[in-house]
PDB file of C-alpha atoms in Angstrom:
ATOM      1  CA  MET T 156      41.568  -6.648 -26.475  1.00  0.00           C
ATOM      2  CA  GLU T 157      44.012  -9.491 -26.727  1.00  0.00           C
ATOM      3  CA  LYS T 158      45.464  -8.042 -29.999  1.00  0.00           C
ATOM      4  CA  SER T 159      45.875  -4.660 -28.299  1.00  0.00           C
ATOM      5  CA  GLU T 160      47.667  -6.234 -25.315  1.00  0.00           C
ATOM      6  CA  ASN T 161      50.031  -8.186 -27.650  1.00  0.00           C
ATOM      7  CA  ALA T 162      50.726  -4.939 -29.547  1.00  0.00           C
ATOM      8  CA  VAL T 163      51.555  -2.957 -26.344  1.00  0.00           C
ATOM      9  CA  ARG T 164      53.759  -5.777 -25.134  1.00  0.00           C
ATOM     10  CA  SER T 165      55.571  -6.012 -28.465  1.00  0.00           C
ATOM     11  CA  ARG T 166      56.196  -2.299 -28.475  1.00  0.00           C
ATOM     12  CA  LEU T 167      57.554  -2.376 -24.913  1.00  0.00           C
ATOM     13  CA  LEU T 168      59.919  -5.153 -25.825  1.00  0.00           C
ATOM     14  CA  GLU T 169      61.183  -3.338 -28.909  1.00  0.00           C
ATOM     15  CA  ALA T 170      61.556  -0.133 -27.067  1.00  0.00           C
ATOM     16  CA  GLY T 171      63.363  -1.908 -24.204  1.00  0.00           C
ATOM     17  CA  LYS T 172      65.673  -3.625 -26.683  1.00  0.00           C
ATOM     18  CA  GLU T 173      66.663  -0.274 -28.145  1.00  0.00           C
ATOM     19  CA  GLU T 174      67.181   1.419 -24.764  1.00  0.00           C
ATOM     20  CA  PHE T 175      69.181  -1.444 -23.330  1.00  0.00           C
ATOM     21  CA  ARG T 176      71.194  -1.622 -26.475  1.00  0.00           C
ATOM     22  CA  ASP T 177      71.934   2.125 -26.501  1.00  0.00           C
ATOM     23  CA  ARG T 178      72.329   2.789 -22.813  1.00  0.00           C
ATOM     24  CA  GLY T 179      72.838  -0.566 -20.963  1.00  0.00           C
ATOM     25  CA  PHE T 180      70.672  -1.968 -18.179  1.00  0.00           C
ATOM     26  CA  LEU T 181      71.910   0.368 -15.429  1.00  0.00           C
ATOM     27  CA  LYS T 182      71.483   3.547 -17.382  1.00  0.00           C
ATOM     28  CA  ALA T 183      68.301   2.512 -19.164  1.00  0.00           C
ATOM     29  CA  SER T 184      65.160   4.634 -18.343  1.00  0.00           C
ATOM     30  CA  LEU T 185      61.793   3.040 -17.840  1.00  0.00           C
ATOM     31  CA  ARG T 186      60.263   6.405 -18.709  1.00  0.00           C
ATOM     32  CA  ALA T 187      62.258   6.501 -21.985  1.00  0.00           C
ATOM     33  CA  ILE T 188      61.140   2.941 -22.812  1.00  0.00           C
ATOM     34  CA  CYS T 189      57.497   3.877 -22.092  1.00  0.00           C
ATOM     35  CA  LYS T 190      57.745   6.947 -24.156  1.00  0.00           C
ATOM     36  CA  LYS T 191      59.160   5.130 -27.171  1.00  0.00           C
ATOM     37  CA  ALA T 192      56.458   2.493 -26.799  1.00  0.00           C
ATOM     38  CA  GLU T 193      53.808   5.204 -26.358  1.00  0.00           C
ATOM     39  CA  VAL T 194      52.420   3.735 -23.076  1.00  0.00           C
ATOM     40  CA  THR T 195      52.404   4.666 -19.404  1.00  0.00           C
ATOM     41  CA  THR T 196      54.619   3.149 -16.792  1.00  0.00           C
ATOM     42  CA  GLY T 197      51.609   1.510 -15.452  1.00  0.00           C
ATOM     43  CA  ALA T 198      51.259  -0.453 -18.713  1.00  0.00           C
ATOM     44  CA  LEU T 199      54.890  -1.565 -18.491  1.00  0.00           C
ATOM     45  CA  TYR T 200      54.266  -2.889 -14.964  1.00  0.00           C
ATOM     46  CA  PHE T 201      51.198  -4.737 -16.224  1.00  0.00           C
ATOM     47  CA  PHE T 202      53.359  -6.867 -18.339  1.00  0.00           C
ATOM     48  CA  PHE T 203      56.704  -6.862 -16.482  1.00  0.00           C
ATOM     49  CA  GLU T 204      57.234  -6.694 -12.683  1.00  0.00           C
ATOM     50  CA  SER T 205      60.437  -4.775 -13.008  1.00  0.00           C
ATOM     51  CA  LYS T 206      63.128  -3.401 -15.348  1.00  0.00           C
ATOM     52  CA  ALA T 207      65.076  -6.650 -14.754  1.00  0.00           C
ATOM     53  CA  ALA T 208      62.181  -8.737 -15.801  1.00  0.00           C
ATOM     54  CA  LEU T 209      61.873  -6.713 -19.009  1.00  0.00           C
ATOM     55  CA  PHE T 210      65.563  -7.163 -19.670  1.00  0.00           C
ATOM     56  CA  GLU T 211      65.470 -10.909 -19.119  1.00  0.00           C
ATOM     57  CA  GLU T 212      62.405 -11.312 -21.418  1.00  0.00           C
ATOM     58  CA  ILE T 213      64.323  -9.476 -24.152  1.00  0.00           C
ATOM     59  CA  VAL T 214      67.581 -11.561 -23.933  1.00  0.00           C
ATOM     60  CA  GLU T 215      66.429 -14.929 -22.648  1.00  0.00           C
ATOM     61  CA  GLU T 216      65.630 -16.570 -25.948  1.00  0.00           C
ATOM     62  CA  THR T 217      68.867 -15.457 -27.569  1.00  0.00           C
ATOM     63  CA  VAL T 218      70.913 -16.723 -24.587  1.00  0.00           C
ATOM     64  CA  GLU T 219      69.136 -20.067 -24.689  1.00  0.00           C
ATOM     65  CA  ASP T 220      69.700 -20.395 -28.380  1.00  0.00           C
ATOM     66  CA  LEU T 221      73.421 -19.500 -28.007  1.00  0.00           C
ATOM     67  CA  LYS T 222      73.800 -22.100 -25.236  1.00  0.00           C
ATOM     68  CA  ARG T 223      72.249 -24.715 -27.633  1.00  0.00           C
ATOM     69  CA  ILE T 224      74.579 -23.698 -30.428  1.00  0.00           C
ATOM     70  CA  MET T 225      77.643 -23.839 -28.087  1.00  0.00           C
ATOM     71  CA  GLY T 226      76.478 -27.301 -26.929  1.00  0.00           C
ATOM     72  CA  ASP T 227      76.254 -28.413 -30.501  1.00  0.00           C
ATOM     73  CA  PHE T 228      79.927 -27.331 -30.956  1.00  0.00           C
ATOM     74  CA  THR T 229      81.018 -29.818 -28.203  1.00  0.00           C
ATOM     75  CA  ASP T 230      78.643 -32.595 -29.325  1.00  0.00           C
ATOM     76  CA  GLN T 231      80.985 -35.380 -30.438  1.00  0.00           C
ATOM     77  CA  GLU T 232      78.121 -36.748 -32.653  1.00  0.00           C
ATOM     78  CA  LYS T 233      78.009 -33.599 -34.841  1.00  0.00           C
ATOM     79  CA  GLN T 234      81.710 -32.899 -35.254  1.00  0.00           C
ATOM     80  CA  LEU T 235      81.518 -29.899 -37.644  1.00  0.00           C
ATOM     81  CA  HIS T 236      84.542 -28.480 -39.291  1.00  0.00           C
ATOM     82  CA  PRO T 237      85.958 -25.337 -37.647  1.00  0.00           C
ATOM     83  CA  GLU T 238      84.938 -23.230 -40.680  1.00  0.00           C
ATOM     84  CA  GLU T 239      81.351 -24.421 -40.079  1.00  0.00           C
ATOM     85  CA  TYR T 240      81.548 -23.437 -36.416  1.00  0.00           C
ATOM     86  CA  ASP T 241      82.661 -19.941 -37.407  1.00  0.00           C
ATOM     87  CA  ARG T 242      79.912 -19.666 -40.070  1.00  0.00           C
ATOM     88  CA  ILE T 243      77.225 -20.712 -37.656  1.00  0.00           C
ATOM     89  CA  LEU T 244      78.402 -18.448 -34.839  1.00  0.00           C
ATOM     90  CA  MET T 245      78.900 -15.430 -37.158  1.00  0.00           C
ATOM     91  CA  GLU T 246      75.468 -15.842 -38.665  1.00  0.00           C
ATOM     92  CA  PHE T 247      73.928 -16.150 -35.183  1.00  0.00           C
ATOM     93  CA  ILE T 248      75.702 -13.068 -33.985  1.00  0.00           C
ATOM     94  CA  TRP T 249      74.653 -11.146 -37.186  1.00  0.00           C
ATOM     95  CA  GLU T 250      70.981 -12.196 -36.848  1.00  0.00           C
ATOM     96  CA  ASN T 251      70.969 -11.304 -33.077  1.00  0.00           C
ATOM     97  CA  ARG T 252      73.330  -8.302 -33.055  1.00  0.00           C
ATOM     98  CA  ASP T 253      71.158  -5.998 -30.959  1.00  0.00           C
ATOM     99  CA  ILE T 254      70.813  -8.640 -28.224  1.00  0.00           C
ATOM    100  CA  ALA T 255      74.469  -9.547 -28.561  1.00  0.00           C
ATOM    101  CA  LYS T 256      75.378  -5.867 -28.036  1.00  0.00           C
ATOM    102  CA  ILE T 257      73.121  -5.743 -24.961  1.00  0.00           C
ATOM    103  CA  LEU T 258      74.748  -8.937 -23.486  1.00  0.00           C
ATOM    104  CA  ILE T 259      78.290  -7.866 -24.138  1.00  0.00           C
ATOM    105  CA  ASP T 260      78.128  -4.169 -23.205  1.00  0.00           C
ATOM    106  CA  GLY T 261      74.933  -3.600 -21.363  1.00  0.00           C
ATOM    107  CA  ALA T 262      74.324  -6.465 -18.849  1.00  0.00           C
ATOM    108  CA  GLU T 263      75.905  -4.945 -15.797  1.00  0.00           C
ATOM    109  CA  GLY T 264      73.396  -5.071 -12.975  1.00  0.00           C
ATOM    110  CA  THR T 265      71.655  -8.161 -14.258  1.00  0.00           C
ATOM    111  CA  ARG T 266      72.204 -11.900 -13.837  1.00  0.00           C
ATOM    112  CA  TYR T 267      73.872 -11.787 -17.290  1.00  0.00           C
ATOM    113  CA  VAL T 268      76.704  -9.610 -16.065  1.00  0.00           C
ATOM    114  CA  ASN T 269      79.162 -12.425 -16.645  1.00  0.00           C
ATOM    115  CA  PHE T 270      77.978 -13.253 -20.111  1.00  0.00           C
ATOM    116  CA  ARG T 271      81.180 -12.307 -21.813  1.00  0.00           C
ATOM    117  CA  GLU T 272      83.436 -14.257 -19.430  1.00  0.00           C
ATOM    118  CA  ASP T 273      81.083 -17.332 -19.587  1.00  0.00           C
ATOM    119  CA  ALA T 274      81.110 -17.226 -23.346  1.00  0.00           C
ATOM    120  CA  CYS T 275      84.923 -16.955 -23.424  1.00  0.00           C
ATOM    121  CA  THR T 276      85.219 -19.848 -20.987  1.00  0.00           C
ATOM    122  CA  LYS T 277      83.025 -22.032 -23.258  1.00  0.00           C
ATOM    123  CA  MET T 278      85.016 -20.977 -26.329  1.00  0.00           C
ATOM    124  CA  GLU T 279      88.276 -21.814 -24.533  1.00  0.00           C
ATOM    125  CA  GLN T 280      86.906 -25.384 -23.696  1.00  0.00           C
ATOM    126  CA  ILE T 281      86.009 -25.906 -27.284  1.00  0.00           C
ATOM    127  CA  LEU T 282      89.354 -24.651 -28.582  1.00  0.00           C
ATOM    128  CA  ASN T 283      91.311 -26.632 -25.979  1.00  0.00           C
ATOM    129  CA  GLU T 284      89.543 -29.878 -27.043  1.00  0.00           C
ATOM    130  CA  ARG T 285      90.183 -29.034 -30.660  1.00  0.00           C
ATOM    131  CA  PHE T 286      93.884 -28.371 -30.059  1.00  0.00           C
ATOM    132  CA  GLN T 287      94.135 -31.551 -28.048  1.00  0.00           C
ATOM    133  CA  LYS T 288      92.583 -33.521 -30.825  1.00  0.00           C
ATOM    134  CA  GLU T 289      94.549 -31.867 -33.629  1.00  0.00           C
ATOM    135  CA  CYS T 290      97.867 -31.856 -31.945  1.00  0.00           C
ATOM    136  CA  GLY T 291      97.579 -34.967 -29.800  1.00  0.00           C
ATOM    137  CA  GLN T 292      99.306 -33.221 -26.868  1.00  0.00           C
ATOM    138  CA  GLU T 293      98.596 -31.026 -23.975  1.00  0.00           C
ATOM    139  CA  VAL T 294      97.932 -27.489 -24.987  1.00  0.00           C
ATOM    140  CA  ASP T 295      99.130 -24.236 -23.625  1.00  0.00           C
ATOM    141  CA  HIS T 296      96.065 -22.969 -21.881  1.00  0.00           C
ATOM    142  CA  GLU T 297      97.381 -19.445 -21.672  1.00  0.00           C
ATOM    143  CA  LEU T 298      97.855 -19.302 -25.439  1.00  0.00           C
ATOM    144  CA  VAL T 299      94.290 -20.663 -25.902  1.00  0.00           C
ATOM    145  CA  HIS T 300      92.944 -18.022 -23.511  1.00  0.00           C
ATOM    146  CA  ILE T 301      94.728 -15.261 -25.446  1.00  0.00           C
ATOM    147  CA  LEU T 302      93.440 -16.558 -28.808  1.00  0.00           C
ATOM    148  CA  VAL T 303      89.861 -16.753 -27.487  1.00  0.00           C
ATOM    149  CA  GLN T 304      90.113 -13.261 -26.029  1.00  0.00           C
ATOM    150  CA  MET T 305      91.303 -11.878 -29.393  1.00  0.00           C
ATOM    151  CA  LYS T 306      88.558 -13.679 -31.325  1.00  0.00           C
ATOM    152  CA  PHE T 307      85.877 -12.524 -28.952  1.00  0.00           C
ATOM    153  CA  GLN T 308      87.141  -9.010 -28.994  1.00  0.00           C
ATOM    154  CA  GLY T 309      86.929  -9.122 -32.764  1.00  0.00           C
ATOM    155  CA  TYR T 310      83.333 -10.146 -32.609  1.00  0.00           C
ATOM    156  CA  CYS T 311      82.695  -7.324 -30.114  1.00  0.00           C
ATOM    157  CA  GLU T 312      84.218  -4.753 -32.465  1.00  0.00           C
ATOM    158  CA  LEU T 313      82.123  -6.056 -35.335  1.00  0.00           C
ATOM    159  CA  LEU T 314      79.020  -5.623 -33.232  1.00  0.00           C
ATOM    160  CA  ARG T 315      79.899  -2.106 -31.975  1.00  0.00           C
ATOM    161  CA  GLY T 316      80.875  -0.832 -35.357  1.00  0.00           C
ATOM    162  CA  ASN T 317      78.872  -0.319 -38.547  1.00  0.00           C
ATOM    163  CA  CYS T 318      80.573  -3.169 -40.326  1.00  0.00           C
ATOM    164  CA  SER T 319      78.657  -4.569 -43.288  1.00  0.00           C
ATOM    165  CA  ARG T 320      77.597  -8.123 -43.337  1.00  0.00           C
ATOM    166  CA  GLU T 321      79.910  -8.785 -46.251  1.00  0.00           C
ATOM    167  CA  ASN T 322      82.935  -7.423 -44.333  1.00  0.00           C
ATOM    168  CA  SER T 323      81.975  -9.127 -41.079  1.00  0.00           C
ATOM    169  CA  TRP T 324      82.373 -12.516 -42.875  1.00  0.00           C
ATOM    170  CA  LYS T 325      86.063 -11.714 -43.412  1.00  0.00           C
ATOM    171  CA  PHE T 326      86.693 -11.817 -39.721  1.00  0.00           C
ATOM    172  CA  PRO T 327      86.186 -15.628 -39.137  1.00  0.00           C
ATOM    173  CA  GLU T 328      88.550 -16.207 -42.166  1.00  0.00           C
ATOM    174  CA  PHE T 329      91.240 -14.050 -40.453  1.00  0.00           C
ATOM    175  CA  CYS T 330      90.602 -15.986 -37.267  1.00  0.00           C
ATOM    176  CA  ARG T 331      91.186 -19.314 -39.007  1.00  0.00           C
ATOM    177  CA  TYR T 332      94.505 -18.020 -40.303  1.00  0.00           C
ATOM    178  CA  VAL T 333      95.510 -17.025 -36.778  1.00  0.00           C
ATOM    179  CA  LEU T 334      94.370 -20.431 -35.431  1.00  0.00           C
ATOM    180  CA  ALA T 335      96.227 -22.326 -38.186  1.00  0.00           C
ATOM    181  CA  SER T 336      99.401 -20.439 -37.290  1.00  0.00           C
ATOM    182  CA  ALA T 337      98.807 -21.368 -33.550  1.00  0.00           C
ATOM    183  CA  PHE T 338      98.322 -25.046 -34.519  1.00  0.00           C
ATOM    184  CA  TRP T 339     101.465 -24.964 -36.528  1.00  0.00           C
ATOM    185  CA  GLN T 340     103.361 -23.406 -33.595  1.00  0.00           C
ATOM    186  CA  LEU T 341     101.958 -26.053 -31.244  1.00  0.00           C
ATOM    187  CA  ARG T 342     102.962 -28.959 -33.481  1.00  0.00           C
ATOM    188  CA  GLN T 343     106.492 -27.508 -33.671  1.00  0.00           C
ATOM    189  CA  ASN T 344     106.960 -27.650 -29.872  1.00  0.00           C
TER     190      ASN T 344
END
């Protein structure tokens, strides 16, 4: 019986992930999820008390992993090169692209509705600290905000499109070029 329950739960999680990815939380249908999982709505409620509980179960581990990764970026002990930050983040996004799509485009109506803004705020903090360290002067926070929004929007477009893994790796390289130009501009001022 335990294997059967685990199989049903796994099917519900997979079907929920697909539904939330394709339709977002608000438009997702529990009936559609149950149909994809080949179970009744009663079975869904056996495992999850609500649509929100199913959603949270699907995204929670990825959100926690991302928080850990972003914390690593600010850890003074680890001090990775910017290229390594980009590689780690791009790999994480690629490996978790369905969940990332859900969090960016489909979290309205959940406690993760501010995921994008929170992620951008954290990225701005990291970039502000990096500019401060590299340039040795106060940075233009508006410029940092714009650069982060551009970079984040680029990641979003990679997720939404059918970009190959190979082509998606060109994006961080482009971002490094833009950031290098920004560093140069900051040093000139």
